[in-house]
Short mmCIF file of C-alpha atoms in Angstrom, two decimals:
data_model
loop_
_atom_site.label_atom_id
_atom_site.label_comp_id
_atom_site.label_asym_id
_atom_site.label_seq_id
_atom_site.Cartn_x
_atom_site.Cartn_y
_atom_site.Cartn_z
CA MET A 13 -12.79 45.02 13.53
CA PHE A 14 -9.99 44.36 14.89
CA ARG A 15 -9.93 43.99 18.46
CA GLU A 16 -6.16 43.78 20.46
CA GLN A 17 -5.74 40.78 22.22
CA ARG A 18 -4.71 41.64 25.91
CA LEU A 19 -1.94 40.24 27.42
CA GLY A 20 -2.33 36.23 28.50
CA GLU A 21 -5.71 35.85 27.04
CA ILE A 22 -6.14 32.78 24.23
CA SER A 23 -8.18 33.54 21.47
CA GLU A 24 -10.04 31.00 19.59
CA GLU A 25 -7.74 31.28 16.78
CA ILE A 26 -4.98 30.07 19.28
CA LEU A 27 -7.33 27.57 20.37
CA ASP A 28 -8.36 26.45 17.02
CA TYR A 29 -4.47 26.64 16.20
CA LEU A 30 -3.70 24.33 18.73
CA SER A 31 -6.53 21.99 18.40
CA SER A 32 -6.03 18.41 16.49
CA ARG A 33 -10.03 17.79 17.46
CA ARG A 34 -10.79 17.14 13.29
CA ALA A 35 -7.91 14.63 12.44
CA ASP A 36 -8.78 12.69 16.43
CA GLN A 37 -11.94 11.75 14.90
CA ARG A 38 -9.69 8.74 13.70
CA ILE A 39 -9.01 7.42 16.73
CA LEU A 40 -11.60 7.71 19.04
CA HIS A 41 -12.87 4.12 18.73
CA ALA A 42 -8.63 3.39 19.85
CA ASP A 43 -8.91 6.07 22.31
CA LEU A 44 -11.78 4.53 24.15
CA LEU A 45 -10.19 0.95 24.03
CA THR A 46 -6.85 2.60 25.18
CA ASP A 47 -8.91 4.13 28.04
CA ARG A 48 -10.68 0.75 29.35
CA ALA A 49 -7.31 -1.20 29.11
CA HIS A 50 -5.09 1.16 31.24
CA LEU A 51 -8.25 1.79 33.49
CA LEU A 52 -8.93 -1.81 33.91
CA MET A 53 -4.81 -2.47 34.76
CA LEU A 54 -5.56 0.18 37.36
CA LYS A 55 -8.29 -1.54 39.04
CA GLU A 56 -6.36 -4.85 38.92
CA ARG A 57 -3.43 -3.16 40.50
CA GLY A 58 -5.29 -1.74 43.27
CA LEU A 59 -4.85 2.22 42.09
CA VAL A 60 -8.54 2.47 41.32
CA ALA A 61 -11.56 0.75 43.17
CA GLU A 62 -13.90 -1.33 41.69
CA GLU A 63 -16.82 0.34 42.00
CA LEU A 64 -15.33 3.39 40.45
CA SER A 65 -13.89 1.42 37.60
CA ASN A 66 -17.20 0.39 36.59
CA LYS A 67 -18.54 3.30 36.72
CA ILE A 68 -16.00 4.92 34.29
CA LEU A 69 -16.87 1.92 32.13
CA SER A 70 -20.25 2.89 32.18
CA ALA A 71 -19.44 6.05 30.81
CA LEU A 72 -16.92 5.05 28.60
CA ASP A 73 -19.82 2.82 26.79
CA GLU A 74 -22.23 5.66 26.65
CA ILE A 75 -19.46 7.80 24.86
CA GLU A 76 -19.20 4.91 22.51
CA THR A 77 -22.50 4.64 21.63
CA GLY A 78 -22.48 8.55 19.98
CA LEU A 79 -22.75 11.01 22.81
CA PRO A 80 -21.77 14.27 22.16
CA LEU A 81 -18.19 14.84 23.51
CA GLY A 82 -18.42 18.92 24.14
CA GLU A 83 -15.30 20.82 23.53
CA GLY A 84 -11.44 20.64 23.88
CA GLU A 85 -8.34 20.83 22.42
CA ASP A 86 -8.46 17.45 21.44
CA ILE A 87 -10.14 14.24 21.56
CA HIS A 88 -8.20 12.93 24.80
CA GLU A 89 -9.49 15.67 26.39
CA ALA A 90 -13.14 15.96 25.21
CA ILE A 91 -13.38 12.05 26.39
CA GLU A 92 -12.10 12.64 29.79
CA ALA A 93 -14.64 15.84 30.53
CA ALA A 94 -17.70 13.64 29.06
CA VAL A 95 -16.41 11.05 31.83
CA ILE A 96 -15.77 13.21 34.38
CA ALA A 97 -19.51 15.08 33.80
CA ARG A 98 -20.89 11.75 34.14
CA VAL A 99 -18.94 10.37 37.03
CA GLY A 100 -17.71 13.31 38.89
CA PRO A 101 -14.21 14.60 39.93
CA GLU A 102 -13.21 11.08 40.47
CA GLY A 103 -13.42 9.87 36.82
CA GLY A 104 -10.33 12.12 36.57
CA ARG A 105 -8.91 8.68 38.43
CA MET A 106 -8.73 6.90 34.86
CA HIS A 107 -5.68 9.18 33.89
CA THR A 108 -3.48 8.02 36.77
CA GLY A 109 0.15 7.07 35.96
CA ARG A 110 -0.64 8.30 32.28
CA SER A 111 0.38 11.34 30.16
CA ARG A 112 -1.38 12.69 26.96
CA ASN A 113 1.60 11.54 25.51
CA ASP A 114 2.30 8.08 25.80
CA GLU A 115 -2.12 7.73 24.99
CA VAL A 116 -1.78 9.49 21.93
CA ALA A 117 1.04 7.60 20.79
CA THR A 118 -0.87 4.41 21.59
CA CYS A 119 -3.94 5.52 19.86
CA ILE A 120 -2.38 6.08 16.30
CA ARG A 121 -0.70 2.86 16.34
CA LEU A 122 -4.39 1.30 17.22
CA ALA A 123 -5.72 3.20 14.85
CA LEU A 124 -2.95 2.69 12.07
CA ARG A 125 -2.99 -1.11 13.05
CA GLU A 126 -6.90 -1.56 11.88
CA GLU A 127 -5.75 0.49 8.74
CA LEU A 128 -3.23 -1.61 7.70
CA LEU A 129 -5.33 -4.37 8.21
CA GLY A 130 -7.51 -3.11 5.73
CA LEU A 131 -5.35 -2.15 3.27
CA MET A 132 -3.56 -5.69 3.21
CA ALA A 133 -6.76 -7.15 2.52
CA GLU A 134 -7.47 -4.76 -0.33
CA GLU A 135 -3.82 -5.64 -1.79
CA LEU A 136 -4.50 -8.99 -2.07
CA SER A 137 -7.95 -8.28 -3.03
CA PHE A 138 -5.71 -6.56 -6.17
CA ILE A 139 -3.33 -9.33 -6.65
CA ARG A 140 -5.67 -11.70 -6.91
CA THR A 141 -7.61 -9.52 -9.95
CA LEU A 142 -4.16 -9.69 -11.47
CA LEU A 143 -3.54 -13.53 -10.95
CA ARG A 144 -7.17 -14.41 -12.64
CA LEU A 145 -6.28 -12.06 -15.40
CA ALA A 146 -2.94 -13.66 -15.84
CA GLY A 147 -4.55 -16.84 -15.91
CA GLU A 148 -7.12 -16.12 -18.75
CA HIS A 149 -4.26 -14.55 -21.05
CA LYS A 150 -1.37 -17.38 -21.11
CA GLU A 151 -1.38 -17.67 -24.79
CA SER A 152 -2.17 -14.10 -25.42
CA ILE A 153 0.53 -12.59 -27.58
CA ILE A 154 1.73 -8.63 -26.93
CA PRO A 155 4.32 -6.30 -27.51
CA GLY A 156 7.16 -5.66 -24.43
CA PHE A 157 8.19 -2.37 -24.39
CA THR A 158 11.97 -0.75 -23.27
CA HIS A 159 11.92 3.22 -23.08
CA THR A 160 8.82 3.00 -24.56
CA GLN A 161 9.66 1.76 -27.75
CA HIS A 162 9.14 -2.20 -29.30
CA ALA A 163 11.62 -4.32 -27.95
CA GLN A 164 10.30 -7.99 -28.16
CA PRO A 165 7.05 -10.30 -27.48
CA THR A 166 5.67 -11.43 -24.66
CA THR A 167 2.39 -12.38 -22.98
CA LEU A 168 -0.40 -10.40 -21.38
CA ALA A 169 0.15 -12.61 -18.51
CA HIS A 170 3.84 -12.29 -18.08
CA HIS A 171 3.23 -8.55 -18.10
CA LEU A 172 0.38 -8.97 -15.75
CA LEU A 173 2.40 -11.14 -13.48
CA ALA A 174 5.12 -8.16 -13.39
CA HIS A 175 2.50 -5.52 -11.82
CA ALA A 176 1.30 -8.75 -9.78
CA ASP A 177 4.82 -9.44 -8.05
CA ALA A 178 5.42 -5.63 -7.54
CA ALA A 179 2.16 -5.39 -5.42
CA PHE A 180 3.27 -8.64 -3.70
CA ARG A 181 6.32 -6.80 -2.64
CA ASP A 182 4.12 -4.00 -1.85
CA LEU A 183 2.58 -6.04 0.64
CA ALA A 184 5.49 -7.19 1.94
CA ARG A 185 6.47 -3.72 2.88
CA LEU A 186 3.02 -3.38 4.37
CA LYS A 187 3.68 -6.75 6.59
CA ASP A 188 6.91 -5.71 7.27
CA ALA A 189 5.73 -2.28 9.04
CA TYR A 190 3.07 -3.74 10.98
CA LYS A 191 4.91 -5.98 13.44
CA ARG A 192 6.66 -2.12 14.21
CA VAL A 193 3.41 -0.61 14.33
CA ASN A 194 2.20 -3.13 16.17
CA GLN A 195 4.02 -2.07 19.93
CA SER A 196 2.59 -0.79 22.80
CA PRO A 197 3.63 2.60 23.90
CA LEU A 198 1.08 3.07 26.89
CA GLY A 199 2.82 3.43 30.52
CA ALA A 200 5.71 5.17 29.24
CA ALA A 201 3.71 8.36 30.55
CA ALA A 202 5.21 11.69 29.62
CA PHE A 203 8.41 10.16 28.99
CA ALA A 204 9.83 9.38 31.93
CA SER A 205 7.67 6.33 33.07
CA THR A 206 5.46 7.04 36.37
CA GLY A 207 5.79 6.51 40.03
CA PHE A 208 2.82 4.48 39.79
CA GLN A 209 3.06 0.27 40.03
CA ILE A 210 1.34 0.10 36.68
CA ASP A 211 1.67 -3.27 34.50
CA ARG A 212 2.83 -2.48 30.71
CA ALA A 213 2.65 -5.97 29.84
CA ARG A 214 -0.97 -5.97 31.00
CA THR A 215 -2.37 -3.14 28.83
CA CYS A 216 -0.01 -4.28 26.12
CA GLU A 217 -1.70 -7.41 26.43
CA LEU A 218 -5.57 -6.16 26.93
CA LEU A 219 -4.56 -4.23 23.46
CA GLY A 220 -3.41 -7.19 21.35
CA PHE A 221 -0.22 -5.68 20.61
CA GLU A 222 3.07 -8.07 20.17
CA GLY A 223 5.03 -6.56 22.56
CA LEU A 224 6.67 -3.17 23.86
CA VAL A 225 8.41 -0.13 22.84
CA GLU A 226 10.41 -0.23 26.08
CA ASN A 227 11.97 2.86 26.64
CA SER A 228 9.69 4.95 27.96
CA MET A 229 11.09 8.15 26.11
CA ASP A 230 11.46 6.46 22.53
CA ALA A 231 7.90 5.10 23.28
CA VAL A 232 6.52 8.63 23.62
CA SER A 233 9.04 10.52 20.80
CA SER A 234 9.35 7.81 18.08
CA ARG A 235 7.08 8.53 14.76
CA ASP A 236 9.85 6.34 12.80
CA PHE A 237 6.92 3.59 12.74
CA ILE A 238 4.59 6.52 10.57
CA LEU A 239 7.81 7.53 8.27
CA GLU A 240 7.71 3.59 7.63
CA VAL A 241 4.41 3.27 6.62
CA LEU A 242 4.32 6.31 4.62
CA ALA A 243 7.32 5.40 2.72
CA ALA A 244 5.91 1.83 2.06
CA LEU A 245 2.68 3.53 0.76
CA SER A 246 4.63 5.98 -1.24
CA ILE A 247 6.50 2.80 -2.75
CA ALA A 248 3.45 1.12 -3.50
CA MET A 249 1.51 4.42 -4.83
CA VAL A 250 4.54 4.82 -7.73
CA ASN A 251 3.94 0.92 -8.37
CA LEU A 252 0.08 1.44 -9.48
CA SER A 253 0.92 5.13 -10.91
CA ARG A 254 2.99 2.84 -13.54
CA LEU A 255 0.01 0.39 -13.81
CA ALA A 256 -2.33 3.20 -14.12
CA GLU A 257 -0.09 5.31 -16.90
CA GLU A 258 0.02 1.92 -18.83
CA LEU A 259 -3.72 2.18 -18.65
CA ILE A 260 -3.87 5.65 -19.97
CA LEU A 261 -1.37 5.10 -22.88
CA TRP A 262 -3.19 1.52 -23.50
CA SER A 263 -6.33 3.21 -24.21
CA SER A 264 -5.41 6.02 -26.39
CA SER A 265 -5.98 5.86 -30.00
CA GLU A 266 -2.63 5.30 -30.80
CA PHE A 267 -1.75 2.42 -29.14
CA GLY A 268 -5.44 0.76 -28.87
CA TYR A 269 -4.56 -1.71 -26.74
CA LEU A 270 -7.65 -1.69 -24.32
CA GLU A 271 -11.08 -0.11 -23.63
CA LEU A 272 -11.92 1.24 -19.70
CA ASP A 273 -14.82 0.24 -18.58
CA ASN A 274 -17.57 3.51 -18.44
CA LEU A 275 -17.23 3.25 -14.77
CA TYR A 276 -13.97 3.97 -14.56
CA ALA A 277 -13.91 6.56 -17.51
CA SER A 278 -15.86 9.85 -18.56
CA THR A 279 -16.87 11.65 -21.65
CA SER A 280 -15.28 15.27 -22.18
CA SER A 281 -17.60 18.18 -21.67
CA ILE A 282 -16.93 19.29 -25.01
CA MET A 283 -15.78 16.69 -27.25
CA PRO A 284 -18.31 13.61 -27.40
CA GLN A 285 -16.48 11.24 -28.88
CA LYS A 286 -13.71 11.28 -26.03
CA LYS A 287 -13.42 8.29 -23.64
CA ASN A 288 -11.02 9.65 -20.92
CA PRO A 289 -8.95 7.75 -18.32
CA ASP A 290 -10.17 9.70 -15.43
CA THR A 291 -9.44 7.06 -12.60
CA ALA A 292 -5.88 5.86 -13.57
CA GLU A 293 -5.32 9.98 -14.15
CA LEU A 294 -6.32 10.79 -10.40
CA ALA A 295 -4.26 7.22 -9.27
CA ARG A 296 -1.10 8.58 -11.33
CA ALA A 297 -1.48 11.66 -9.48
CA ARG A 298 -2.33 10.72 -6.08
CA SER A 299 0.80 8.85 -6.36
CA GLY A 300 2.39 12.54 -6.19
CA SER A 301 0.80 13.63 -3.23
CA VAL A 302 1.47 10.69 -0.99
CA ILE A 303 5.18 11.14 -1.85
CA GLY A 304 4.67 14.44 -0.81
CA SER A 305 3.03 13.48 2.95
CA LEU A 306 6.04 11.25 3.14
CA MET A 307 8.32 14.18 2.58
CA ALA A 308 6.35 16.51 4.75
CA ALA A 309 6.36 13.98 7.91
CA LEU A 310 10.19 13.52 7.49
CA SER A 311 10.73 17.09 7.56
CA ILE A 312 8.93 17.58 10.33
CA CYS A 313 10.47 14.66 12.35
CA LYS A 314 13.97 15.50 10.79
CA ALA A 315 15.50 17.67 13.74
CA LEU A 316 13.30 17.19 17.08
CA PRO A 317 14.98 17.10 20.02
CA MET A 318 14.24 14.20 22.54
CA SER A 319 11.48 13.87 23.87
CA TYR A 320 7.94 14.66 22.98
CA ASN A 321 7.38 17.60 20.69
CA ARG A 322 4.29 19.18 19.58
CA ASP A 323 5.27 19.27 15.80
CA LEU A 324 4.56 15.85 16.04
CA GLN A 325 0.89 16.56 16.04
CA GLU A 326 1.15 17.54 12.54
CA VAL A 327 2.40 14.18 11.29
CA THR A 328 -0.57 12.17 11.42
CA PRO A 329 -3.29 14.45 9.38
CA HIS A 330 -0.63 12.80 6.42
CA LEU A 331 -0.38 9.33 7.48
CA TRP A 332 -4.54 9.37 7.36
CA ARG A 333 -4.35 11.03 4.37
CA SER A 334 -2.06 8.72 2.50
CA LEU A 335 -3.79 6.11 4.14
CA ASP A 336 -7.25 7.20 2.66
CA TRP A 337 -5.58 7.61 -0.79
CA THR A 338 -3.59 4.78 -1.35
CA ARG A 339 -6.68 2.53 -0.05
CA SER A 340 -8.56 4.09 -2.51
CA THR A 341 -6.61 3.69 -5.60
CA VAL A 342 -6.01 -0.07 -4.61
CA ARG A 343 -9.46 -0.75 -4.79
CA ILE A 344 -10.25 1.55 -8.03
CA LEU A 345 -7.35 0.08 -10.01
CA ALA A 346 -8.27 -3.70 -8.90
CA GLY A 347 -12.02 -2.32 -9.95
CA CYS A 348 -10.81 -0.73 -12.91
CA LEU A 349 -8.86 -3.87 -14.30
CA SER A 350 -11.45 -6.14 -13.41
CA THR A 351 -13.96 -4.82 -15.86
CA LEU A 352 -11.78 -3.67 -18.94
CA HIS A 353 -11.55 -5.38 -22.57
CA PHE A 354 -8.15 -5.98 -24.33
CA HIS A 355 -8.10 -5.94 -28.11
CA LEU A 356 -5.85 -9.12 -28.40
CA GLU A 357 -6.05 -9.09 -31.92
CA ARG A 358 -4.65 -5.34 -31.75
CA LEU A 359 -1.96 -6.55 -28.87
CA GLU A 360 -1.16 -9.42 -31.40
CA GLU A 361 -0.56 -7.76 -34.44
CA SER A 362 1.29 -5.00 -32.45
CA SER A 363 4.25 -7.44 -30.90
CA ALA A 364 5.76 -7.92 -34.65
CA GLN A 365 6.37 -4.42 -35.14
CA GLY A 366 9.11 -2.37 -34.79
CA PHE A 367 11.17 -5.53 -35.84
CA SER A 368 10.66 -6.92 -31.93
CA THR A 369 11.83 -10.15 -33.41
CA ALA A 370 15.33 -9.04 -34.28
CA THR A 371 17.03 -10.63 -30.48
CA GLU A 372 15.82 -13.91 -31.52
CA LEU A 373 17.01 -13.89 -34.98
CA ALA A 374 20.34 -12.81 -33.86
CA ASP A 375 20.01 -15.62 -31.47
CA SER A 376 19.09 -18.24 -33.75
CA LEU A 377 22.14 -17.37 -36.10
CA VAL A 378 24.06 -17.93 -32.92
CA ARG A 379 22.54 -21.50 -32.06
CA ILE A 380 22.66 -22.57 -35.78
CA THR A 381 25.82 -21.41 -37.24
CA GLY A 382 28.01 -21.12 -34.14
CA MET A 383 28.90 -17.09 -35.10
CA PRO A 384 29.53 -14.90 -31.93
CA PHE A 385 26.63 -13.09 -30.26
CA ARG A 386 27.94 -9.72 -31.53
CA THR A 387 28.71 -10.70 -35.00
CA ALA A 388 25.08 -11.98 -35.49
CA HIS A 389 23.91 -8.71 -33.56
CA SER A 390 25.57 -6.08 -36.26
CA ILE A 391 23.84 -8.93 -39.42
CA VAL A 392 20.55 -8.26 -37.79
CA GLY A 393 21.23 -4.86 -36.94
CA ARG A 394 22.13 -3.98 -40.80
CA ALA A 395 19.12 -6.23 -42.22
CA ALA A 396 16.53 -3.92 -39.81
CA ALA A 397 18.15 -0.37 -40.95
CA SER A 398 16.83 -1.59 -44.32
CA GLY A 399 13.49 -1.72 -43.40
CA GLY A 400 10.94 -4.38 -43.94
CA ARG A 401 11.21 -8.36 -43.19
CA PRO A 402 14.03 -9.63 -44.30
CA GLU A 403 14.50 -12.56 -46.64
CA LEU A 404 17.37 -15.45 -46.86
CA SER A 405 19.10 -14.04 -49.21
CA GLN A 406 19.72 -10.78 -47.98
CA MET A 407 20.78 -12.47 -44.31
CA ASP A 408 23.12 -14.05 -46.98
CA SER A 409 24.50 -10.96 -48.08
CA ILE A 410 24.54 -8.78 -45.28
CA SER A 411 26.49 -12.24 -43.55
CA LEU A 412 29.10 -12.35 -46.35
CA GLU A 413 29.94 -8.78 -45.84
CA ILE A 414 30.27 -9.00 -42.02
CA ALA A 415 31.39 -12.42 -40.74
CA GLY A 416 32.83 -13.71 -44.40
CA PHE A 417 30.31 -16.52 -45.27
CA ALA A 418 26.48 -16.92 -45.81
CA VAL A 419 24.09 -18.15 -42.94
CA SER A 420 22.61 -20.38 -45.56
CA GLU A 421 25.56 -22.51 -46.49
CA ALA A 422 26.24 -22.37 -42.82
CA GLY A 423 23.12 -24.43 -42.55
CA PHE A 424 20.28 -21.12 -41.54
CA SER A 425 17.01 -22.23 -43.59
CA GLU A 426 13.94 -20.63 -44.64
CA GLU A 427 12.38 -22.28 -41.74
CA ASP A 428 14.88 -21.25 -39.49
CA LEU A 429 14.36 -17.55 -40.91
CA ARG A 430 10.44 -17.95 -40.58
CA ARG A 431 10.63 -19.46 -37.12
CA ALA A 432 12.81 -16.63 -35.00
CA LEU A 433 10.61 -13.57 -36.59
CA ASP A 434 6.80 -14.95 -35.63
CA PRO A 435 6.28 -13.47 -31.58
CA ARG A 436 4.42 -16.71 -30.88
CA GLY A 437 7.72 -19.06 -31.69
CA ASN A 438 9.89 -16.15 -29.81
CA VAL A 439 7.66 -16.32 -26.19
CA ALA A 440 7.82 -19.94 -26.93
CA LEU A 441 11.54 -20.53 -26.87
CA ARG A 442 11.86 -18.49 -23.46
CA ALA A 443 11.04 -20.73 -20.93
CA ASN A 444 13.63 -20.25 -18.39
CA THR A 445 12.77 -19.27 -14.65
CA GLY A 446 10.70 -15.93 -15.14
CA GLY A 447 10.18 -16.40 -19.01
CA PRO A 448 7.12 -15.64 -21.07
CA ALA A 449 6.98 -19.03 -22.73
CA PRO A 450 3.30 -19.98 -21.38
CA GLU A 451 4.26 -23.05 -19.24
CA GLU A 452 6.31 -21.06 -17.21
CA VAL A 453 4.08 -18.29 -16.71
CA GLY A 454 1.24 -21.02 -15.60
CA ARG A 455 4.36 -21.86 -13.46
CA MET A 456 4.54 -19.03 -11.79
CA ILE A 457 0.88 -18.19 -11.57
CA ALA A 458 0.10 -21.29 -9.71
CA GLU A 459 3.32 -20.45 -7.12
CA ARG A 460 1.53 -17.12 -6.42
CA TRP A 461 -2.31 -18.74 -6.00
CA ALA A 462 -0.17 -20.65 -3.04
CA SER A 463 1.21 -17.64 -1.77
CA ILE A 464 -2.00 -15.38 -1.85
CA ALA A 465 -3.71 -18.43 0.01
CA ALA A 466 -0.53 -18.32 2.91
CA GLU A 467 -0.99 -14.65 3.17
CA GLU A 468 -4.62 -14.37 3.74
CA SER A 469 -4.20 -17.54 6.50
CA LEU A 470 -1.35 -15.18 7.94
CA LEU A 471 -3.71 -11.89 7.72
CA GLU A 472 -6.66 -13.80 9.55
CA GLU A 473 -4.33 -14.61 12.18
CA ARG A 474 -3.58 -11.39 12.86
CA ARG A 475 -7.08 -9.93 12.54
CA LYS A 476 -8.40 -12.63 15.38
CA ARG A 477 -5.36 -11.18 17.23
CA VAL A 478 -6.69 -8.22 17.37
CA ASP A 479 -10.38 -8.56 17.20
CA GLY A 480 -10.38 -11.55 19.86
CA ALA A 481 -8.54 -8.53 22.41
CA ALA A 482 -11.12 -5.77 21.39
CA GLU A 483 -13.80 -8.10 22.23
CA ALA A 484 -12.16 -9.57 25.91
CA LEU A 485 -11.28 -6.01 27.03
CA LEU A 486 -15.10 -4.44 25.86
CA SER A 487 -16.13 -7.87 27.64
CA GLN A 488 -13.70 -7.10 30.93
CA GLY A 489 -15.50 -5.45 34.03
CA ARG A 490 -18.71 -6.44 33.00
CA PRO A 491 -21.18 -8.42 35.79
CA GLY A 492 -20.33 -12.46 34.81
CA VAL A 493 -17.07 -12.31 33.26
CA LYS A 494 -14.41 -13.67 34.93
CA GLU A 495 -11.51 -11.06 35.93
CA HIS A 496 -7.81 -11.21 35.44
CA GLU A 497 -5.73 -13.44 37.59
CA GLY A 498 -2.20 -12.43 37.36
#
């Protein structure tokens, strides 16, 4: 039965509506690190006694081991209540000079930093898979497409490198966003700083941040770092979706270019002959979900006045979901690629279909006879319209009509025609920078492996900085550990 709510009464539904506890589980570890850093800074500044600091640190240790946190509107309130339950009212001194506003902003950045490090490592693994496959298929001739129609022959390595280069750009966007994520808002308090003489640079150092979000109002109210990450995730998922679409098309009976491993496909519930590319289809769909999260976050942030507004609480669940979707998609597609089987004979056979060598035939006419390209284009276009493989006599007849001379009389031979119509020969000629010729593809692959090594080194440096800061922070205040000297 409906019960009328009394004036001033807070119902369970309202409490649940306000609560962020479910989403806050993602930032529990980050919150405890933030508490430790702030507390140690307060102790060093003489704002909290050492004995009390050690008691609070012990309480935080107990919470870290999985002690139930009880009730609370959010994880921050729950941690504070758990500390006070163990230390007494004095435990509340851990929040001296700090607001929940700068605390939550710090926690999101710490947790997001960790997620980005993981995603960048997974992107590198994905790129390594593409490069390994490309190295195996420098000589594998395949059809190239424009408008989903046969266009020109290329190689499987060249095609895979296109996806690898897109993934490198995705990684670059994540790296660039990481620099703006890894900035400390801690110490901004509610938005107008605090009258306590705190040391923001010290907490920045303790938490392994690379710098400060200096303006205290900007520090608590900005979420553009989340929007930037969501934009980078959306672009990455669009690129992954393009790969997924090709896996779906190429595995169909109409194309027949590859077969997915059973682990990444399923059988129809009613049609036993079918092998459905389920994982690739979900990858394609989840790109839409990530884009939707970006649009939702942009819409939430678009008209918020300075400084903090509760609306921002709704942004972070979109971030965590999008990270989960993107990270799992990168891992799944890497596994799918590493286990699939290419039908190389079918690919090479298909590479000559649709008169895909027409461009090289026109180019050959230009190189050998000296005619303008547009004239050669018209001659080859007329030959293509007649269907079938053109003969030299046919080329002569069309050329006489369009150019006023027979191409054979201008030095174009049967051997030239054969070479121009050969897909493998077409590919070999395209040795310009970025082209599909095997030696040029080999150069690109080697350069990208070198880039991988450099990226892994940078990622390792960032990982060591973050992990080192956390380890040093966790050891601070323990017996036998030398205190900071400042």
